[in-house]
């Protein structure tokens, strides 16, 4: 300072370097944090892709192996120098959901045969040209429509007709028929003999997904009955509506399992058991509808009615949650049946309020559908649900669920 005096305040520590924002730590700290956040976001975004890869890798390996075998057979057995349609047929036939690959192969070859037949007749009697191309393609698609109308059948009929008319010779059509038959044969061996879908495992996965979503919806409904005001939250309804997507998947899977039991020789001996389990699965549709109706009727209850129904709905959600973990396990089904009968005894028989009476009747209907799903007899289940708890009741007999098939080393469920 000009007068030579030192400034007031503590003297600086000469042995410590003051921290400034220009230090290396200050430079790289924000960048390091941003990089960490970016890596975490990338990991979260890549998780679905990794799950898809691990889930579909086995199917992709089958398609690659099948296409290679079909190519080798067409070259060595049929003596075709460029049999591109043999491996293509195998790839297309095997590129379907589990349980649909055999049917996909049959639809594919039906379309190919329809297209080649129409194109050969057109070339033989009319010749080639733009008009023949248009007419043969249209007639081939119409014929495929008559054969079933599946998209893959119509598409392959049109493609086959175009190829035959474009080359102007029936020889290419004949060679393609042989290639397609070889490709379909390989696809059927892979899908029906070597790597068939396990029908019950397929059905159990669909049931578990539907039950888990239904359990979540019931938990939300019970929570809303306890804590919400006059109206249930929108997220309760949204979750209930999403249940129908899984129920539709169960219905579609029932058709696939029935088809697999008929077409795959490995499951012919278990066809009746698989059909019986499919019938039990139909109860999930009624169970979902009953839960939706329960939510609608519970919404109109007063405070007393909600307090009466909420505990039963909560316990019901707990039972469905346990059932979703192992729908085909005999012990889990036994627990679900016994607990459901106990819940039915807790539902009031008489209620002065008509709205409460309607809600209680809906609860009994849901409990009945649950008992039928786990394998209880219809008459016994109806009696157990509506029996006066003071009378007591005997334990329900349940149909024994078929055991899981023994897994072979080369087959994945």
CSV table of N, CA, C and O in Angstrom, one decimal, residues 57-157:
chain,number,residue,atom,x,y,z
A,57,UNK,N,-31.3,-65.0,-29.8
A,57,UNK,CA,-30.1,-65.5,-30.4
A,57,UNK,C,-30.3,-67.0,-30.8
A,57,UNK,O,-29.8,-67.4,-31.8
A,58,UNK,N,-30.9,-67.8,-29.9
A,58,UNK,CA,-31.1,-69.2,-30.2
A,58,UNK,C,-31.9,-69.4,-31.5
A,58,UNK,O,-31.6,-70.3,-32.3
A,59,UNK,N,-32.9,-68.6,-31.7
A,59,UNK,CA,-33.7,-68.7,-32.9
A,59,UNK,C,-32.9,-68.3,-34.1
A,59,UNK,O,-33.1,-68.9,-35.2
A,60,UNK,N,-32.1,-67.3,-34.0
A,60,UNK,CA,-31.3,-66.9,-35.2
A,60,UNK,C,-30.2,-67.9,-35.5
A,60,UNK,O,-30.0,-68.2,-36.7
A,61,UNK,N,-29.7,-68.6,-34.5
A,61,UNK,CA,-28.8,-69.7,-34.8
A,61,UNK,C,-29.5,-70.8,-35.5
A,61,UNK,O,-28.9,-71.4,-36.5
A,62,UNK,N,-30.7,-71.1,-35.1
A,62,UNK,CA,-31.5,-72.2,-35.8
A,62,UNK,C,-31.7,-71.8,-37.3
A,62,UNK,O,-31.6,-72.6,-38.2
A,63,UNK,N,-32.1,-70.5,-37.5
A,63,UNK,CA,-32.3,-70.1,-38.9
A,63,UNK,C,-31.1,-70.2,-39.8
A,63,UNK,O,-31.1,-70.6,-40.9
A,64,UNK,N,-29.9,-69.8,-39.2
A,64,UNK,CA,-28.7,-69.8,-40.0
A,64,UNK,C,-28.3,-71.3,-40.3
A,64,UNK,O,-27.9,-71.6,-41.4
A,65,UNK,N,-28.4,-72.1,-39.3
A,65,UNK,CA,-28.1,-73.6,-39.5
A,65,UNK,C,-29.1,-74.2,-40.5
A,65,UNK,O,-28.7,-74.9,-41.4
A,66,UNK,N,-30.4,-73.9,-40.4
A,66,UNK,CA,-31.3,-74.4,-41.3
A,66,UNK,C,-31.1,-74.0,-42.8
A,66,UNK,O,-31.3,-74.7,-43.7
A,67,UNK,N,-30.8,-72.7,-42.9
A,67,UNK,CA,-30.6,-72.2,-44.3
A,67,UNK,C,-29.4,-72.8,-44.9
A,67,UNK,O,-29.4,-73.2,-46.1
A,68,UNK,N,-28.3,-73.0,-44.1
A,68,UNK,CA,-27.1,-73.7,-44.7
A,68,UNK,C,-27.4,-75.1,-45.1
A,68,UNK,O,-27.0,-75.6,-46.1
A,69,UNK,N,-28.2,-75.8,-44.3
A,69,UNK,CA,-28.5,-77.2,-44.6
A,69,UNK,C,-29.4,-77.3,-45.8
A,69,UNK,O,-29.2,-78.2,-46.7
A,70,UNK,N,-30.3,-76.4,-46.0
A,70,UNK,CA,-31.2,-76.4,-47.1
A,70,UNK,C,-30.4,-76.1,-48.4
A,70,UNK,O,-30.6,-76.7,-49.5
A,71,UNK,N,-29.5,-75.2,-48.3
A,71,UNK,CA,-28.6,-74.9,-49.5
A,71,UNK,C,-27.8,-76.1,-49.8
A,71,UNK,O,-27.7,-76.5,-51.0
A,72,UNK,N,-27.2,-76.8,-48.9
A,72,UNK,CA,-26.4,-78.0,-49.1
A,72,UNK,C,-27.2,-79.1,-49.8
A,72,UNK,O,-26.8,-79.7,-50.7
A,73,UNK,N,-28.4,-79.3,-49.3
A,73,UNK,CA,-29.3,-80.3,-49.9
A,73,UNK,C,-29.7,-80.0,-51.3
A,73,UNK,O,-29.7,-80.9,-52.2
A,74,UNK,N,-30.0,-78.7,-51.6
A,74,UNK,CA,-30.4,-78.4,-52.9
A,74,UNK,C,-29.2,-78.5,-53.9
A,74,UNK,O,-29.4,-78.9,-55.1
A,75,UNK,N,-28.0,-78.2,-53.5
A,75,UNK,CA,-26.8,-78.4,-54.3
A,75,UNK,C,-26.5,-79.9,-54.6
A,75,UNK,O,-26.2,-80.3,-55.7
A,76,UNK,N,-26.5,-80.6,-53.5
A,76,UNK,CA,-26.0,-82.0,-53.6
A,76,UNK,C,-27.1,-83.0,-54.0
A,76,UNK,O,-26.9,-83.9,-54.8
A,77,UNK,N,-28.4,-82.8,-53.6
A,77,UNK,CA,-29.5,-83.7,-53.9
A,77,UNK,C,-30.2,-83.3,-55.2
A,77,UNK,O,-30.3,-84.1,-56.1
A,78,UNK,N,-30.6,-82.0,-55.3
A,78,UNK,CA,-31.3,-81.6,-56.5
A,78,UNK,C,-30.4,-81.1,-57.6
A,78,UNK,O,-30.8,-80.9,-58.8
A,79,UNK,N,-29.1,-81.0,-57.4
A,79,UNK,CA,-28.1,-80.6,-58.4
A,79,UNK,C,-28.4,-79.2,-59.0
A,79,UNK,O,-28.4,-79.1,-60.2
A,80,UNK,N,-28.8,-78.3,-58.2
A,80,UNK,CA,-29.1,-76.9,-58.6
A,80,UNK,C,-27.9,-76.1,-58.4
A,80,UNK,O,-27.4,-76.0,-57.3
A,81,UNK,N,-27.4,-75.4,-59.4
A,81,UNK,CA,-26.1,-74.6,-59.2
A,81,UNK,C,-26.3,-73.4,-58.3
A,81,UNK,O,-25.4,-73.1,-57.6
A,82,UNK,N,-27.5,-72.8,-58.4
A,82,UNK,CA,-27.7,-71.6,-57.5
A,82,UNK,C,-29.1,-71.7,-56.9
A,82,UNK,O,-30.1,-71.0,-57.3
A,83,UNK,N,-29.3,-72.6,-55.9
A,83,UNK,CA,-30.6,-72.8,-55.3
A,83,UNK,C,-30.9,-71.8,-54.2
A,83,UNK,O,-30.9,-72.1,-53.0
A,84,UNK,N,-31.1,-70.5,-54.6
A,84,UNK,CA,-31.2,-69.5,-53.6
A,84,UNK,C,-32.6,-69.6,-52.9
A,84,UNK,O,-32.7,-69.1,-51.7
A,85,UNK,N,-33.6,-70.2,-53.5
A,85,UNK,CA,-34.9,-70.2,-52.9
A,85,UNK,C,-35.0,-71.3,-51.8
A,85,UNK,O,-35.9,-71.2,-50.9
A,86,UNK,N,-34.1,-72.3,-51.8
A,86,UNK,CA,-34.1,-73.3,-50.7
A,86,UNK,C,-33.8,-72.6,-49.3
A,86,UNK,O,-34.5,-72.7,-48.4
A,87,UNK,N,-32.6,-71.9,-49.2
A,87,UNK,CA,-32.3,-71.3,-47.9
A,87,UNK,C,-33.3,-70.1,-47.6
A,87,UNK,O,-33.6,-69.9,-46.4
A,88,UNK,N,-33.8,-69.4,-48.7
A,88,UNK,CA,-34.7,-68.3,-48.4
A,88,UNK,C,-36.0,-68.9,-47.8
A,88,UNK,O,-36.5,-68.3,-46.8
A,89,UNK,N,-36.5,-70.0,-48.3
A,89,UNK,CA,-37.7,-70.6,-47.8
A,89,UNK,C,-37.5,-71.0,-46.3
A,89,UNK,O,-38.4,-70.8,-45.5
A,90,UNK,N,-36.4,-71.6,-46.0
A,90,UNK,CA,-36.1,-72.0,-44.6
A,90,UNK,C,-36.1,-70.8,-43.7
A,90,UNK,O,-36.6,-70.8,-42.6
A,91,UNK,N,-35.4,-69.8,-44.1
A,91,UNK,CA,-35.3,-68.6,-43.3
A,91,UNK,C,-36.7,-67.9,-43.1
A,91,UNK,O,-37.0,-67.6,-41.9
A,92,UNK,N,-37.5,-67.8,-44.1
A,92,UNK,CA,-38.8,-67.2,-44.0
A,92,UNK,C,-39.7,-68.1,-43.1
A,92,UNK,O,-40.4,-67.6,-42.3
A,93,UNK,N,-39.6,-69.4,-43.3
A,93,UNK,CA,-40.5,-70.3,-42.5
A,93,UNK,C,-40.1,-70.3,-41.1
A,93,UNK,O,-41.0,-70.3,-40.2
A,94,UNK,N,-38.9,-70.2,-40.7
A,94,UNK,CA,-38.4,-70.2,-39.3
A,94,UNK,C,-38.5,-68.9,-38.7
A,94,UNK,O,-38.3,-68.8,-37.5
A,95,UNK,N,-38.7,-67.8,-39.5
A,95,UNK,CA,-38.7,-66.5,-38.9
A,95,UNK,C,-40.1,-66.1,-38.5
A,95,UNK,O,-40.8,-65.3,-39.1
A,96,UNK,N,-40.6,-66.8,-37.5
A,96,UNK,CA,-41.9,-66.6,-37.0
A,96,UNK,C,-41.9,-66.8,-35.5
A,96,UNK,O,-40.9,-67.3,-34.9
A,97,UNK,N,-43.0,-66.5,-34.8
A,97,UNK,CA,-43.0,-66.6,-33.4
A,97,UNK,C,-43.1,-68.1,-33.0
A,97,UNK,O,-43.4,-69.0,-33.8
A,98,UNK,N,-42.7,-68.4,-31.7
A,98,UNK,CA,-42.7,-69.7,-31.3
A,98,UNK,C,-44.1,-70.3,-31.4
A,98,UNK,O,-45.1,-69.7,-31.0
A,99,UNK,N,-44.2,-71.5,-31.9
A,99,UNK,CA,-45.5,-72.2,-32.1
A,99,UNK,C,-46.1,-71.9,-33.5
A,99,UNK,O,-47.1,-72.5,-33.8
A,100,UNK,N,-45.5,-71.0,-34.3
A,100,UNK,CA,-46.1,-70.6,-35.6
A,100,UNK,C,-45.2,-71.0,-36.7
A,100,UNK,O,-45.5,-70.7,-37.9
A,101,UNK,N,-44.0,-71.5,-36.5
A,101,UNK,CA,-43.1,-71.8,-37.6
A,101,UNK,C,-43.5,-72.8,-38.5
A,101,UNK,O,-43.4,-72.7,-39.7
A,102,UNK,N,-44.1,-73.9,-38.0
A,102,UNK,CA,-44.6,-75.0,-38.9
A,102,UNK,C,-45.7,-74.4,-39.8
A,102,UNK,O,-45.8,-74.7,-41.0
A,103,UNK,N,-46.7,-73.7,-39.2
A,103,UNK,CA,-47.8,-73.1,-40.0
A,103,UNK,C,-47.2,-72.1,-41.0
A,103,UNK,O,-47.7,-72.0,-42.1
A,104,UNK,N,-46.2,-71.4,-40.6
A,104,UNK,CA,-45.6,-70.4,-41.5
A,104,UNK,C,-45.0,-71.1,-42.7
A,104,UNK,O,-45.1,-70.6,-43.9
A,105,UNK,N,-44.4,-72.2,-42.5
A,105,UNK,CA,-43.8,-73.0,-43.6
A,105,UNK,C,-44.9,-73.5,-44.6
A,105,UNK,O,-44.7,-73.4,-45.8
A,106,UNK,N,-46.0,-74.0,-44.1
A,106,UNK,CA,-47.0,-74.5,-44.9
A,106,UNK,C,-47.7,-73.3,-45.7
A,106,UNK,O,-48.0,-73.5,-47.0
A,107,UNK,N,-47.9,-72.2,-45.1
A,107,UNK,CA,-48.4,-71.0,-45.8
A,107,UNK,C,-47.5,-70.5,-46.9
A,107,UNK,O,-47.9,-70.2,-48.0
A,108,UNK,N,-46.2,-70.6,-46.6
A,108,UNK,CA,-45.2,-70.1,-47.6
A,108,UNK,C,-45.3,-71.0,-48.8
A,108,UNK,O,-45.3,-70.5,-50.0
A,109,UNK,N,-45.2,-72.3,-48.7
A,109,UNK,CA,-45.2,-73.2,-49.8
A,109,UNK,C,-46.5,-73.2,-50.6
A,109,UNK,O,-46.5,-73.3,-51.8
A,110,UNK,N,-47.6,-72.9,-49.9
A,110,UNK,CA,-48.9,-72.8,-50.6
A,110,UNK,C,-48.9,-71.6,-51.5
A,110,UNK,O,-49.4,-71.7,-52.7
A,111,UNK,N,-48.4,-70.5,-51.1
A,111,UNK,CA,-48.3,-69.3,-51.9
A,111,UNK,C,-47.4,-69.5,-53.1
A,111,UNK,O,-47.7,-69.1,-54.2
A,112,UNK,N,-46.2,-70.2,-52.9
A,112,UNK,CA,-45.3,-70.5,-54.0
A,112,UNK,C,-46.0,-71.3,-55.1
A,112,UNK,O,-45.9,-71.1,-56.3
A,113,UNK,N,-46.6,-72.4,-54.6
A,113,UNK,CA,-47.3,-73.3,-55.6
A,113,UNK,C,-48.4,-72.6,-56.3
A,113,UNK,O,-48.5,-72.8,-57.6
A,114,UNK,N,-49.2,-71.8,-55.7
A,114,UNK,CA,-50.2,-71.0,-56.3
A,114,UNK,C,-49.7,-70.1,-57.4
A,114,UNK,O,-50.2,-70.0,-58.5
A,115,UNK,N,-48.6,-69.4,-57.1
A,115,UNK,CA,-48.0,-68.4,-58.0
A,115,UNK,C,-47.4,-69.1,-59.2
A,115,UNK,O,-47.6,-68.7,-60.4
A,116,UNK,N,-46.7,-70.2,-59.0
A,116,UNK,CA,-46.1,-70.9,-60.1
A,116,UNK,C,-47.1,-71.6,-61.0
A,116,UNK,O,-47.0,-71.6,-62.2
A,117,UNK,N,-48.2,-72.2,-60.4
A,117,UNK,CA,-49.2,-72.8,-61.2
A,117,UNK,C,-49.9,-71.8,-62.1
A,117,UNK,O,-50.0,-72.0,-63.4
A,118,UNK,N,-50.3,-70.6,-61.6
A,118,UNK,CA,-50.9,-69.6,-62.4
A,118,UNK,C,-50.0,-69.1,-63.5
A,118,UNK,O,-50.4,-69.0,-64.7
A,119,UNK,N,-48.7,-68.9,-63.2
A,119,UNK,CA,-47.8,-68.3,-64.1
A,119,UNK,C,-47.5,-69.3,-65.3
A,119,UNK,O,-47.4,-69.0,-66.4
A,120,UNK,N,-47.4,-70.6,-64.9
A,120,UNK,CA,-47.1,-71.6,-66.0
A,120,UNK,C,-48.3,-71.7,-66.9
A,120,UNK,O,-48.1,-71.9,-68.2
A,121,UNK,N,-49.5,-71.7,-66.4
A,121,UNK,CA,-50.7,-71.8,-67.3
A,121,UNK,C,-50.7,-70.5,-68.2
A,121,UNK,O,-51.0,-70.6,-69.4
A,122,UNK,N,-50.4,-69.4,-67.6
A,122,UNK,CA,-50.4,-68.1,-68.4
A,122,UNK,C,-49.4,-68.2,-69.5
A,122,UNK,O,-49.7,-67.8,-70.7
A,123,UNK,N,-48.2,-68.6,-69.2
A,123,UNK,CA,-47.1,-68.7,-70.3
A,123,UNK,C,-47.5,-69.7,-71.3
A,123,UNK,O,-47.3,-69.5,-72.5
A,124,UNK,N,-48.0,-70.8,-70.9
A,124,UNK,CA,-48.3,-71.9,-71.9
A,124,UNK,C,-49.4,-71.5,-72.9
A,124,UNK,O,-49.3,-71.8,-74.1
A,125,UNK,N,-50.4,-70.8,-72.5
A,125,UNK,CA,-51.6,-70.5,-73.3
A,125,UNK,C,-51.6,-69.1,-73.9
A,125,UNK,O,-52.2,-68.8,-74.9
A,126,UNK,N,-50.8,-68.2,-73.2
A,126,UNK,CA,-50.9,-66.8,-73.7
A,126,UNK,C,-49.5,-66.3,-74.1
A,126,UNK,O,-49.4,-65.6,-75.1
A,127,UNK,N,-48.5,-66.6,-73.4
A,127,UNK,CA,-47.1,-66.1,-73.7
A,127,UNK,C,-46.7,-65.2,-72.6
A,127,UNK,O,-47.1,-65.3,-71.4
A,128,UNK,N,-45.8,-64.3,-73.0
A,128,UNK,CA,-45.3,-63.3,-72.0
A,128,UNK,C,-45.7,-61.9,-72.4
A,128,UNK,O,-46.1,-61.7,-73.5
A,129,UNK,N,-45.4,-61.0,-71.5
A,129,UNK,CA,-45.8,-59.6,-71.8
A,129,UNK,C,-46.3,-58.9,-70.6
A,129,UNK,O,-46.5,-59.5,-69.5
A,130,UNK,N,-46.5,-57.6,-70.7
A,130,UNK,CA,-46.9,-56.8,-69.6
A,130,UNK,C,-48.3,-57.2,-69.1
A,130,UNK,O,-48.6,-57.3,-67.9
A,131,UNK,N,-49.2,-57.5,-70.1
A,131,UNK,CA,-50.5,-57.9,-69.7
A,131,UNK,C,-50.5,-59.2,-69.0
A,131,UNK,O,-51.3,-59.4,-68.0
A,132,UNK,N,-49.7,-60.1,-69.4
A,132,UNK,CA,-49.6,-61.4,-68.8
A,132,UNK,C,-49.0,-61.3,-67.4
A,132,UNK,O,-49.5,-61.9,-66.4
A,133,UNK,N,-48.1,-60.4,-67.2
A,133,UNK,CA,-47.5,-60.2,-65.9
A,133,UNK,C,-48.6,-59.7,-64.9
A,133,UNK,O,-48.7,-60.2,-63.8
A,134,UNK,N,-49.3,-58.7,-65.4
A,134,UNK,CA,-50.4,-58.1,-64.5
A,134,UNK,C,-51.5,-59.2,-64.2
A,134,UNK,O,-51.9,-59.3,-63.0
A,135,UNK,N,-51.9,-59.9,-65.3
A,135,UNK,CA,-53.0,-60.8,-65.0
A,135,UNK,C,-52.5,-62.0,-64.2
A,135,UNK,O,-53.3,-62.4,-63.3
A,136,UNK,N,-51.3,-62.5,-64.4
A,136,UNK,CA,-50.9,-63.7,-63.7
A,136,UNK,C,-50.7,-63.3,-62.2
A,136,UNK,O,-51.0,-64.1,-61.3
A,137,UNK,N,-50.1,-62.1,-62.0
A,137,UNK,CA,-49.9,-61.7,-60.6
A,137,UNK,C,-51.2,-61.6,-59.8
A,137,UNK,O,-51.4,-62.0,-58.7
A,138,UNK,N,-52.2,-60.9,-60.5
A,138,UNK,CA,-53.5,-60.8,-59.9
A,138,UNK,C,-54.2,-62.1,-59.6
A,138,UNK,O,-54.7,-62.3,-58.5
A,139,UNK,N,-54.2,-63.0,-60.6
A,139,UNK,CA,-54.8,-64.3,-60.4
A,139,UNK,C,-54.1,-65.1,-59.3
A,139,UNK,O,-54.8,-65.8,-58.6
A,140,UNK,N,-52.8,-65.0,-59.3
A,140,UNK,CA,-52.1,-65.7,-58.2
A,140,UNK,C,-52.5,-65.3,-56.8
A,140,UNK,O,-52.7,-66.1,-55.9
A,141,UNK,N,-52.6,-64.0,-56.7
A,141,UNK,CA,-53.0,-63.4,-55.4
A,141,UNK,C,-54.4,-63.8,-55.0
A,141,UNK,O,-54.8,-64.1,-53.9
A,142,UNK,N,-55.3,-63.8,-56.0
A,142,UNK,CA,-56.7,-64.2,-55.8
A,142,UNK,C,-56.8,-65.7,-55.4
A,142,UNK,O,-57.5,-66.1,-54.5
A,143,UNK,N,-56.0,-66.5,-56.1
A,143,UNK,CA,-55.9,-67.9,-55.7
A,143,UNK,C,-55.4,-68.1,-54.2
A,143,UNK,O,-55.9,-68.9,-53.5
A,144,UNK,N,-54.4,-67.4,-53.9
A,144,UNK,CA,-53.8,-67.4,-52.5
A,144,UNK,C,-54.9,-66.9,-51.5
A,144,UNK,O,-55.0,-67.5,-50.4
A,145,UNK,N,-55.7,-66.0,-51.9
A,145,UNK,CA,-56.8,-65.5,-51.1
A,145,UNK,C,-57.8,-66.6,-50.8
A,145,UNK,O,-58.3,-66.7,-49.7
A,146,UNK,N,-58.1,-67.4,-51.8
A,146,UNK,CA,-59.0,-68.5,-51.7
A,146,UNK,C,-58.4,-69.6,-50.8
A,146,UNK,O,-59.1,-70.3,-50.1
A,147,UNK,N,-57.1,-69.7,-50.8
A,147,UNK,CA,-56.4,-70.8,-50.0
A,147,UNK,C,-56.3,-70.4,-48.5
A,147,UNK,O,-55.9,-71.3,-47.8
A,148,UNK,N,-56.7,-69.2,-48.2
A,148,UNK,CA,-56.6,-68.9,-46.8
A,148,UNK,C,-56.5,-67.4,-46.5
A,148,UNK,O,-56.8,-66.9,-45.5
A,149,UNK,N,-55.8,-66.7,-47.5
A,149,UNK,CA,-55.8,-65.3,-47.4
A,149,UNK,C,-54.7,-64.7,-46.4
A,149,UNK,O,-54.8,-63.5,-46.1
A,150,UNK,N,-53.8,-65.6,-46.0
A,150,UNK,CA,-52.7,-65.1,-45.1
A,150,UNK,C,-51.8,-64.2,-45.9
A,150,UNK,O,-51.5,-64.4,-47.1
A,151,UNK,N,-51.2,-63.2,-45.3
A,151,UNK,CA,-50.3,-62.2,-46.0
A,151,UNK,C,-49.1,-62.9,-46.6
A,151,UNK,O,-48.8,-62.6,-47.7
A,152,UNK,N,-48.5,-63.8,-45.9
A,152,UNK,CA,-47.3,-64.5,-46.5
A,152,UNK,C,-47.7,-65.3,-47.7
A,152,UNK,O,-46.9,-65.4,-48.6
A,153,UNK,N,-48.9,-66.0,-47.7
A,153,UNK,CA,-49.3,-66.8,-48.8
A,153,UNK,C,-49.6,-65.9,-50.0
A,153,UNK,O,-49.1,-66.2,-51.1
A,154,UNK,N,-50.2,-64.8,-49.8
A,154,UNK,CA,-50.5,-63.9,-50.9
A,154,UNK,C,-49.2,-63.3,-51.5
A,154,UNK,O,-49.0,-63.2,-52.7
A,155,UNK,N,-48.3,-62.9,-50.6
A,155,UNK,CA,-47.1,-62.3,-51.1
A,155,UNK,C,-46.2,-63.3,-51.9
A,155,UNK,O,-45.7,-62.9,-52.9
A,156,UNK,N,-46.1,-64.5,-51.4
A,156,UNK,CA,-45.3,-65.5,-52.1
A,156,UNK,C,-45.9,-65.9,-53.4
A,156,UNK,O,-45.2,-66.2,-54.4
A,157,UNK,N,-47.3,-65.9,-53.5
A,157,UNK,CA,-47.9,-66.2,-54.7
A,157,UNK,C,-47.6,-65.2,-55.8
A,157,UNK,O,-47.3,-65.5,-56.9
